[in-house]
Amino acid sequence: MEFGRTEEQRLIAETVREFAEAEIRPHVRAWDEQQSFPDELLRKMGALGFMGVMVPEQYGGAGFGARELATVIEELARVDPSVALAVAAHNGLCVGHLLIAANEDQKRRLLPKLATAEWIGAWGLTEPLAGSDAAGTQTRAVWDEGRSRWILNGAKTFNTNGARADVAVLMAMTDPDKGSKGISTFFIERGTPGFRVGRKEDKLGMRASDTVELVLEDCAVPAGNLVGERNQGFVDALKVLDRGRISIGALSVGIAQGALEAALDYSCERHQFKKPIASFEAIRNKLARMSAELRAARLMVTQAATLRQLGMPFKKSASMAKLYASEIGMRAAEEAVQIHGGYGYVKDYPVEKLFRDAKLCTIGEGTSEIQRLVISRLLLASI
Ligand SMILES: Cc1cc2nc3c(=O)[nH]c(=O)nc-3n(C[C@H](O)[C@H](O)[C@H](O)COP(=O)(O)OP(=O)(O)OC[C@H]3O[C@@H](n4cnc5c(N)ncnc54)[C@H](O)[C@@H]3O)c2cc1C
């Protein structure tokens, strides 16, 4: 069990691990092939509190903190990173944005449904021309004074959970002349006229987690759908991403843990030259490195989550944890494939999927290059 976990965190980890082994493990391959998993799984996780980990109890959530959210995501990712990604996007991005910026009415209206997974949430910042440079948002929201409503037009790409979302929290330009200071946030419910799901991405990995385009065509929403202050959307989105990076770090740690366990099992089971391959020094070196890097990444994620939980500055720690954990997660998955030899390259063993899934973590919620940019900016600003 993990260093520094409280009794309660150990219990949460155990509960999630048991759930993942029983309810997810048997279906991982089928869901990857089907590019989907049942809504029912999300409802079951909602009943256990996994979908509203940081939502205060007064809104129907579990009322835990960043450490517990990281624990839930890590344990899910150890078994199926796609499910972990769906849970991370719901908790960390959609719900996370509402927790930061929504007013009391919006919280009362949306959080109880999201915390129990009666509703599933998506979050859209990225657009075709606005990826790492998210301030380049082209989606427009224009205030219709006569009818007191916002009219939205545009498209958000790469929305995790977008196909099944009951509500999406989306960023749109409200004052184009002001650049990043002219972006605002809106929540849009499924079924709102002019709001539809567009193209579904056919991905390398994380295939069971849906990633879709969300299209807005003269989509009218009342003033009450503006989340946070007008023109504060970009600032709030950056705060959401700082927090979300801890989740992607935890997801990466879960992948590295899953890869190490699979590699350990296989290296003891597989014999060549009349010996288990675990007896060869080259294999032992790989296992040792995977294990040491995994521990370092987990400590970095734990530190970032702890700083956040204590209300201390955590931006640099979150970026460092995401950068390091995602890169060692990828390396661990690759080494696990290598240790499996040809069997690592086929779908009979879990490492082939972990390898495909791991790559997303060096890209989503800020690429590795962007994390280095954030870290170096903060370093230089402190001189
Ligand atoms: C499976 C999946 C799920 C996702 N889920 C969501 C979601 O739910 N919501 C959402 O809003 N987005 C989501 N995304 C989008 C994701 O956050 C973006 O893909 C990511 O931020 C990178 O943007 P981009 O793809 O446009 O790449 P680009 O920004 O075009 O980057 C291309 C390359 O250029 C590099 N680069 C760009 N700018 C710089 C720079 N200044 N310095 C150095 N290098 C640079 C990048 O690091 C990268 O290597 C998801 C993406 C995927 C693949």
Coordinates of C-alpha atoms and ligand atoms in Angstrom, one line a residue:
M1 CA 0.0 0.0 0.0
E2 CA 1.0 3.5 -0.6
F3 CA 3.2 5.8 1.4
G4 CA 1.4 8.5 3.2
R5 CA -2.1 7.3 2.6
T6 CA -4.6 7.8 5.4
E7 CA -6.8 4.9 6.6
E8 CA -9.7 6.4 4.6
Q9 CA -7.6 6.7 1.5
R10 CA -6.5 3.1 1.8
L11 CA -10.1 2.1 2.1
I12 CA -11.0 4.1 -1.0
A13 CA -8.2 2.5 -3.0
E14 CA -9.3 -1.0 -1.9
T15 CA -12.9 -0.3 -2.8
V16 CA -12.0 1.0 -6.3
R17 CA -9.6 -1.8 -6.9
E18 CA -12.2 -4.5 -6.0
F19 CA -14.7 -2.7 -8.2
A20 CA -12.3 -2.5 -11.1
E21 CA -11.3 -6.1 -10.9
A22 CA -14.9 -7.3 -10.7
E23 CA -16.8 -5.0 -12.9
I24 CA -14.2 -3.7 -15.4
R25 CA -11.4 -6.3 -15.8
P26 CA -13.5 -9.0 -17.5
H27 CA -14.7 -6.5 -20.2
V28 CA -11.6 -4.5 -21.0
R29 CA -10.9 -6.1 -24.4
A30 CA -14.5 -6.2 -25.6
W31 CA -15.1 -2.5 -24.7
D32 CA -11.8 -1.5 -26.4
E33 CA -13.1 -3.3 -29.6
Q34 CA -16.6 -1.9 -29.3
Q35 CA -15.2 1.6 -28.6
S36 CA -17.6 2.0 -25.8
F37 CA -18.6 0.8 -22.3
P38 CA -22.1 0.7 -20.9
D39 CA -23.7 3.7 -19.2
E40 CA -24.6 1.3 -16.5
L41 CA -21.0 1.2 -15.4
L42 CA -21.0 4.9 -14.8
R43 CA -24.2 4.7 -12.8
K44 CA -22.7 2.0 -10.6
M45 CA -19.6 4.2 -10.1
G46 CA -22.0 7.1 -9.3
A47 CA -23.7 5.0 -6.6
L48 CA -20.2 4.4 -5.0
G49 CA -19.3 8.1 -5.1
F50 CA -16.6 7.8 -7.8
M51 CA -18.4 10.4 -10.0
G52 CA -18.7 13.2 -7.5
V53 CA -15.5 12.6 -5.5
M54 CA -14.8 16.3 -4.8
V55 CA -18.4 17.5 -4.8
P56 CA -19.4 18.7 -1.3
E57 CA -21.9 16.4 0.5
Q58 CA -24.5 19.2 0.4
Y59 CA -24.7 18.7 -3.4
G60 CA -24.9 14.9 -3.1
G61 CA -21.1 14.3 -3.6
A62 CA -18.6 12.3 -1.6
G63 CA -17.0 15.5 -0.3
F64 CA -13.4 14.3 -0.6
G65 CA -10.3 16.1 -1.8
A66 CA -7.7 16.0 -4.6
R67 CA -5.8 13.1 -3.0
E68 CA -8.9 10.9 -3.0
L69 CA -9.7 11.8 -6.6
A70 CA -6.2 10.9 -7.6
T71 CA -6.6 7.5 -5.8
V72 CA -9.8 6.7 -7.6
I73 CA -8.4 7.6 -11.0
E74 CA -5.1 5.7 -10.4
E75 CA -6.9 2.5 -9.4
L76 CA -9.3 2.6 -12.3
A77 CA -6.5 3.2 -14.8
R78 CA -4.5 0.3 -13.4
V79 CA -7.3 -1.9 -15.0
D80 CA -8.7 0.3 -17.8
P81 CA -7.3 3.7 -18.6
S82 CA -10.3 4.4 -20.9
V83 CA -12.8 4.2 -18.0
A84 CA -10.4 6.2 -15.8
L85 CA -10.3 8.9 -18.5
A86 CA -14.1 9.1 -18.7
V87 CA -14.2 9.5 -14.9
A88 CA -11.3 12.0 -14.8
A89 CA -13.0 14.2 -17.5
H90 CA -16.4 14.1 -15.7
N91 CA -15.0 14.8 -12.2
G92 CA -12.0 17.0 -13.0
L93 CA -13.1 18.9 -16.1
C94 CA -16.9 19.3 -16.2
V95 CA -17.7 19.1 -12.5
G96 CA -14.3 20.7 -11.6
H97 CA -15.2 23.8 -13.7
L98 CA -18.6 24.1 -12.0
L99 CA -17.0 23.8 -8.6
I100 CA -14.7 26.6 -9.4
A101 CA -17.0 29.0 -11.2
A102 CA -20.7 28.1 -11.0
N103 CA -23.1 30.2 -8.9
E104 CA -25.2 28.7 -6.1
D105 CA -28.3 28.1 -8.4
Q106 CA -26.2 26.3 -11.0
K107 CA -24.5 24.2 -8.4
R108 CA -27.9 23.1 -6.9
R109 CA -29.3 22.4 -10.3
L110 CA -26.4 20.5 -11.8
L111 CA -24.1 19.0 -9.2
P112 CA -26.5 16.5 -7.5
K113 CA -27.2 14.9 -10.9
L114 CA -23.6 14.9 -11.9
A115 CA -22.3 13.6 -8.6
T116 CA -24.5 10.5 -8.8
A117 CA -24.0 9.9 -12.5
E118 CA -27.6 10.5 -13.2
W119 CA -26.1 13.0 -15.6
I120 CA -22.7 12.6 -17.4
G121 CA -20.6 15.7 -18.0
A122 CA -18.2 16.8 -20.8
W123 CA -15.9 19.8 -21.0
G124 CA -14.9 21.6 -24.2
L125 CA -12.0 24.0 -24.6
T126 CA -10.2 22.6 -27.7
E127 CA -11.1 23.5 -31.2
P128 CA -9.7 22.7 -34.6
L129 CA -7.6 25.9 -34.6
A130 CA -7.2 26.2 -30.8
G131 CA -5.3 23.3 -29.2
S132 CA -2.3 24.2 -27.1
D133 CA -3.1 27.8 -27.9
A134 CA -6.5 27.5 -26.4
A135 CA -6.9 31.3 -26.4
G136 CA -7.5 31.1 -30.1
T137 CA -11.1 30.0 -29.5
Q138 CA -13.3 30.7 -32.5
T139 CA -16.7 29.6 -31.1
R140 CA -18.7 32.7 -30.6
A141 CA -21.4 33.6 -28.1
V142 CA -23.4 36.7 -29.0
W143 CA -25.8 38.4 -26.5
D144 CA -29.3 38.8 -28.0
E145 CA -30.5 41.8 -26.1
G146 CA -34.1 41.7 -27.4
R147 CA -34.7 38.1 -26.1
S148 CA -32.2 38.1 -23.2
R149 CA -30.3 35.1 -24.4
W150 CA -26.9 34.0 -25.7
I151 CA -26.6 32.6 -29.2
L152 CA -23.7 30.2 -29.7
N153 CA -22.0 29.1 -32.9
G154 CA -18.9 27.0 -33.5
A155 CA -17.5 23.6 -32.8
K156 CA -15.5 22.1 -30.0
T157 CA -13.3 19.1 -30.8
F158 CA -11.9 16.1 -28.8
N159 CA -14.6 16.2 -26.1
T160 CA -14.2 13.3 -23.8
N161 CA -17.7 11.9 -22.8
G162 CA -19.2 14.1 -25.5
A163 CA -21.4 11.4 -27.1
R164 CA -23.1 10.5 -23.8
A165 CA -23.0 13.8 -22.0
D166 CA -26.2 15.2 -20.5
V167 CA -24.4 18.5 -20.0
A168 CA -21.3 20.1 -21.5
V169 CA -19.3 23.0 -20.1
L170 CA -17.9 24.9 -23.1
M171 CA -15.8 27.9 -23.6
A172 CA -16.8 30.5 -26.2
M173 CA -15.6 34.0 -27.3
T174 CA -17.9 36.7 -26.0
D175 CA -15.6 39.7 -26.7
P176 CA -13.4 38.8 -29.7
D177 CA -11.5 42.0 -29.6
K178 CA -10.2 41.1 -26.1
G179 CA -8.5 37.8 -27.1
S180 CA -8.1 35.4 -24.2
K181 CA -9.7 38.0 -21.9
G182 CA -12.9 37.8 -24.0
I183 CA -13.7 34.1 -23.4
S184 CA -16.6 33.0 -21.3
T185 CA -18.0 29.7 -20.1
F186 CA -21.5 28.2 -20.7
F187 CA -23.2 25.0 -19.8
I188 CA -25.4 23.5 -22.5
E189 CA -27.8 20.6 -21.8
R190 CA -28.3 17.7 -24.2
G191 CA -31.4 18.3 -26.3
T192 CA -30.9 22.1 -26.5
P193 CA -31.9 23.1 -30.1
G194 CA -28.8 23.9 -32.1
F195 CA -26.5 21.7 -30.0
R196 CA -25.5 18.3 -31.4
V197 CA -22.8 15.6 -31.3
G198 CA -20.7 15.7 -34.4
R199 CA -17.9 13.4 -35.6
K200 CA -16.7 10.6 -33.3
E201 CA -12.9 10.2 -33.3
D202 CA -11.5 6.8 -34.2
K203 CA -8.5 6.7 -31.9
L204 CA -5.2 4.9 -31.3
G205 CA -6.0 4.2 -27.7
M206 CA -8.4 5.1 -25.0
R207 CA -10.9 3.6 -27.4
A208 CA -13.7 2.8 -25.0
S209 CA -13.8 6.4 -23.9
D210 CA -15.7 8.4 -26.5
T211 CA -14.1 11.5 -28.0
V212 CA -16.4 13.6 -30.2
E213 CA -16.9 16.9 -31.8
L214 CA -19.7 19.1 -30.2
V215 CA -21.4 21.4 -32.7
L216 CA -23.3 24.7 -31.9
E217 CA -25.5 26.1 -34.6
D218 CA -27.5 29.1 -33.5
C219 CA -27.8 27.4 -30.2
A220 CA -29.7 29.7 -27.8
V221 CA -29.3 29.5 -24.0
P222 CA -30.6 31.8 -21.3
A223 CA -28.4 34.2 -19.3
G224 CA -28.4 31.7 -16.5
N225 CA -26.2 29.3 -18.5
L226 CA -23.2 31.6 -18.3
V227 CA -20.8 30.0 -15.8
G228 CA -18.7 32.4 -13.8
E229 CA -18.1 36.0 -14.7
R230 CA -18.4 37.1 -18.3
N231 CA -14.9 37.1 -19.9
Q232 CA -13.4 35.0 -17.1
G233 CA -13.7 31.7 -19.0
F234 CA -10.1 31.4 -20.0
V235 CA -8.8 32.2 -16.5
D236 CA -11.2 29.6 -15.0
A237 CA -10.3 27.0 -17.7
L238 CA -6.6 27.4 -16.9
K239 CA -7.4 26.7 -13.2
V240 CA -9.4 23.6 -14.3
L241 CA -6.4 22.4 -16.3
D242 CA -4.0 22.9 -13.4
R243 CA -6.2 20.6 -11.4
G244 CA -6.9 18.2 -14.3
R245 CA -3.2 17.7 -14.7
I246 CA -3.0 16.0 -11.3
S247 CA -5.7 13.6 -12.6
I248 CA -3.8 12.8 -15.8
G249 CA -0.7 12.2 -13.6
A250 CA -2.7 9.8 -11.5
L251 CA -4.0 8.1 -14.6
S252 CA -0.5 7.7 -15.9
V253 CA 0.6 6.2 -12.5
G254 CA -2.2 3.7 -12.8
I255 CA -1.1 2.7 -16.3
A256 CA 2.5 2.3 -15.1
Q257 CA 1.3 0.1 -12.1
G258 CA -0.8 -2.1 -14.5
A259 CA 2.2 -2.4 -16.9
L260 CA 4.6 -3.3 -14.1
E261 CA 2.2 -6.0 -12.6
A262 CA 1.7 -7.5 -16.0
A263 CA 5.4 -7.5 -16.7
L264 CA 6.3 -9.1 -13.4
D265 CA 3.7 -11.9 -13.9
Y266 CA 4.8 -12.6 -17.4
S267 CA 8.5 -12.6 -16.7
C268 CA 8.1 -15.2 -14.0
E269 CA 5.7 -17.3 -16.1
R270 CA 7.6 -17.2 -19.5
H271 CA 10.5 -19.6 -19.9
Q272 CA 13.3 -19.4 -22.4
F273 CA 16.7 -21.1 -22.4
K274 CA 15.1 -23.4 -19.7
K275 CA 14.7 -20.5 -17.2
P276 CA 12.0 -17.9 -16.4
I277 CA 12.9 -14.8 -18.3
A278 CA 12.8 -12.9 -15.0
S279 CA 16.2 -14.6 -14.2
F280 CA 17.9 -12.6 -17.0
E281 CA 19.6 -9.5 -15.9
A282 CA 18.3 -7.5 -18.9
I283 CA 14.7 -8.2 -17.8
R284 CA 15.5 -7.5 -14.1
N285 CA 17.0 -4.1 -15.0
K286 CA 13.8 -3.2 -16.9
L287 CA 11.6 -4.2 -13.9
A288 CA 13.7 -2.3 -11.5
R289 CA 13.7 0.9 -13.5
M290 CA 9.9 0.6 -14.1
S291 CA 9.3 0.2 -10.4
A292 CA 11.6 3.1 -9.3
E293 CA 10.1 5.5 -11.9
L294 CA 6.6 4.4 -10.9
R295 CA 7.3 5.2 -7.3
A296 CA 8.8 8.6 -8.1
A297 CA 5.8 9.5 -10.3
R298 CA 3.3 8.5 -7.6
L299 CA 5.1 10.6 -5.1
M300 CA 5.0 13.6 -7.4
V301 CA 1.3 13.2 -8.0
T302 CA 0.7 12.7 -4.3
Q303 CA 2.7 15.9 -3.6
A304 CA 0.8 18.0 -6.1
A305 CA -2.6 16.6 -4.9
T306 CA -1.6 17.3 -1.2
L307 CA -0.5 20.8 -2.0
R308 CA -3.9 21.4 -3.7
Q309 CA -5.8 19.8 -0.8
L310 CA -3.9 22.1 1.7
G311 CA -4.8 25.2 -0.4
M312 CA -1.1 25.8 -1.2
P313 CA 0.3 26.8 -4.7
F314 CA 0.4 23.7 -6.8
K315 CA 0.6 24.8 -10.4
K316 CA 4.3 23.9 -10.9
S317 CA 4.0 20.6 -9.0
A318 CA 0.9 19.6 -11.0
S319 CA 2.7 20.3 -14.3
M320 CA 5.8 18.4 -13.2
A321 CA 3.8 15.5 -12.0
K322 CA 1.8 15.3 -15.2
L323 CA 4.9 15.6 -17.4
Y324 CA 6.9 13.0 -15.5
A325 CA 4.1 10.5 -14.8
S326 CA 2.9 10.6 -18.4
E327 CA 6.4 10.0 -19.8
I328 CA 7.2 7.2 -17.4
G329 CA 3.7 5.7 -18.0
M330 CA 4.5 5.5 -21.7
R331 CA 8.0 4.1 -21.0
A332 CA 6.6 1.5 -18.6
A333 CA 4.0 0.4 -21.1
E334 CA 6.6 0.1 -23.8
E335 CA 8.9 -1.9 -21.6
A336 CA 6.0 -4.2 -20.6
V337 CA 5.4 -4.9 -24.3
Q338 CA 9.1 -5.6 -24.8
I339 CA 9.2 -8.0 -21.8
H340 CA 6.2 -9.9 -23.4
G341 CA 8.1 -10.2 -26.7
G342 CA 5.8 -11.1 -29.5
Y343 CA 3.0 -11.7 -27.1
G344 CA 3.1 -8.1 -26.1
Y345 CA 2.3 -7.1 -29.6
V346 CA -1.0 -9.0 -29.7
K347 CA -4.2 -8.5 -27.9
D348 CA -4.2 -11.6 -25.7
Y349 CA -2.3 -9.8 -23.0
P350 CA -3.2 -6.4 -21.5
V351 CA 0.0 -4.6 -22.3
E352 CA -0.7 -4.0 -25.9
K353 CA -3.7 -1.9 -24.9
L354 CA -1.8 -0.1 -22.1
F355 CA 0.8 0.9 -24.6
R356 CA -1.8 2.4 -26.9
D357 CA -3.7 4.1 -24.1
A358 CA -0.6 5.6 -22.4
K359 CA 0.2 7.9 -25.3
L360 CA -2.8 10.0 -24.7
C361 CA -1.4 11.1 -21.3
T362 CA 1.6 13.0 -22.9
I363 CA -0.9 14.9 -25.1
G364 CA -4.2 15.5 -23.3
E365 CA -4.7 18.5 -20.9
G366 CA -1.5 20.1 -22.2
T367 CA 1.2 18.2 -24.1
S368 CA 4.6 17.5 -22.6
E369 CA 6.0 20.4 -24.5
I370 CA 3.4 22.7 -22.9
Q371 CA 4.1 21.3 -19.5
R372 CA 7.8 22.2 -20.0
L373 CA 6.8 25.7 -21.1
V374 CA 4.7 26.1 -17.9
I375 CA 7.4 24.8 -15.6
S376 CA 10.2 26.9 -17.2
R377 CA 8.0 30.0 -17.1
L378 CA 7.4 29.5 -13.4
L379 CA 11.0 28.8 -12.8
L380 CA 12.2 31.9 -14.6
A381 CA 9.5 34.1 -12.9
S382 CA 10.9 33.1 -9.5
I383 CA 14.4 34.4 -10.2
Ligands
LIG1 C1 -8.4 11.3 -26.5 C2 -8.4 12.8 -26.3 C3 -9.3 13.3 -25.4 C4 -9.4 14.7 -25.2 N1 -10.3 15.2 -24.3 C5 -10.5 16.6 -24.3 C6 -11.6 17.2 -23.6 O1 -12.4 16.5 -23.0 N2 -11.7 18.5 -23.7 C7 -10.9 19.3 -24.4 O2 -11.1 20.5 -24.4 N3 -9.9 18.8 -25.1 C8 -9.6 17.5 -25.1 N4 -8.6 16.9 -25.8 C9 -7.7 17.8 -26.5 C10 -6.3 17.9 -26.0 O3 -6.3 18.6 -24.8 C11 -5.5 18.6 -27.1 O4 -5.3 17.6 -28.1 C12 -4.1 19.0 -26.6 O5 -4.2 20.1 -25.8 C13 -3.2 19.4 -27.8 O6 -3.8 20.2 -28.7 P1 -3.7 19.9 -30.3 O7 -4.1 18.5 -30.4 O8 -4.4 20.9 -31.0 O9 -2.2 19.9 -30.6 P2 -1.3 21.2 -31.1 O10 -1.5 22.3 -30.1 O11 -1.6 21.5 -32.5 O12 0.2 20.7 -30.9 C14 0.9 20.0 -31.9 C15 2.3 19.8 -31.4 O13 2.9 21.1 -31.3 C16 3.5 21.3 -30.0 N5 3.3 22.7 -29.6 C17 2.2 23.5 -29.7 N6 2.5 24.7 -29.2 C18 3.8 24.7 -28.8 C19 4.6 25.6 -28.1 N7 4.2 26.9 -27.8 N8 5.9 25.2 -27.8 C20 6.3 24.0 -28.1 N9 5.6 23.0 -28.7 C21 4.3 23.4 -29.0 C22 2.6 20.4 -29.1 O14 3.3 20.0 -27.9 C23 2.4 19.2 -30.1 O15 3.6 18.4 -30.0 C24 -8.5 15.6 -25.9 C25 -7.6 15.0 -26.8 C26 -7.6 13.6 -27.0 C27 -6.6 13.1 -28.1

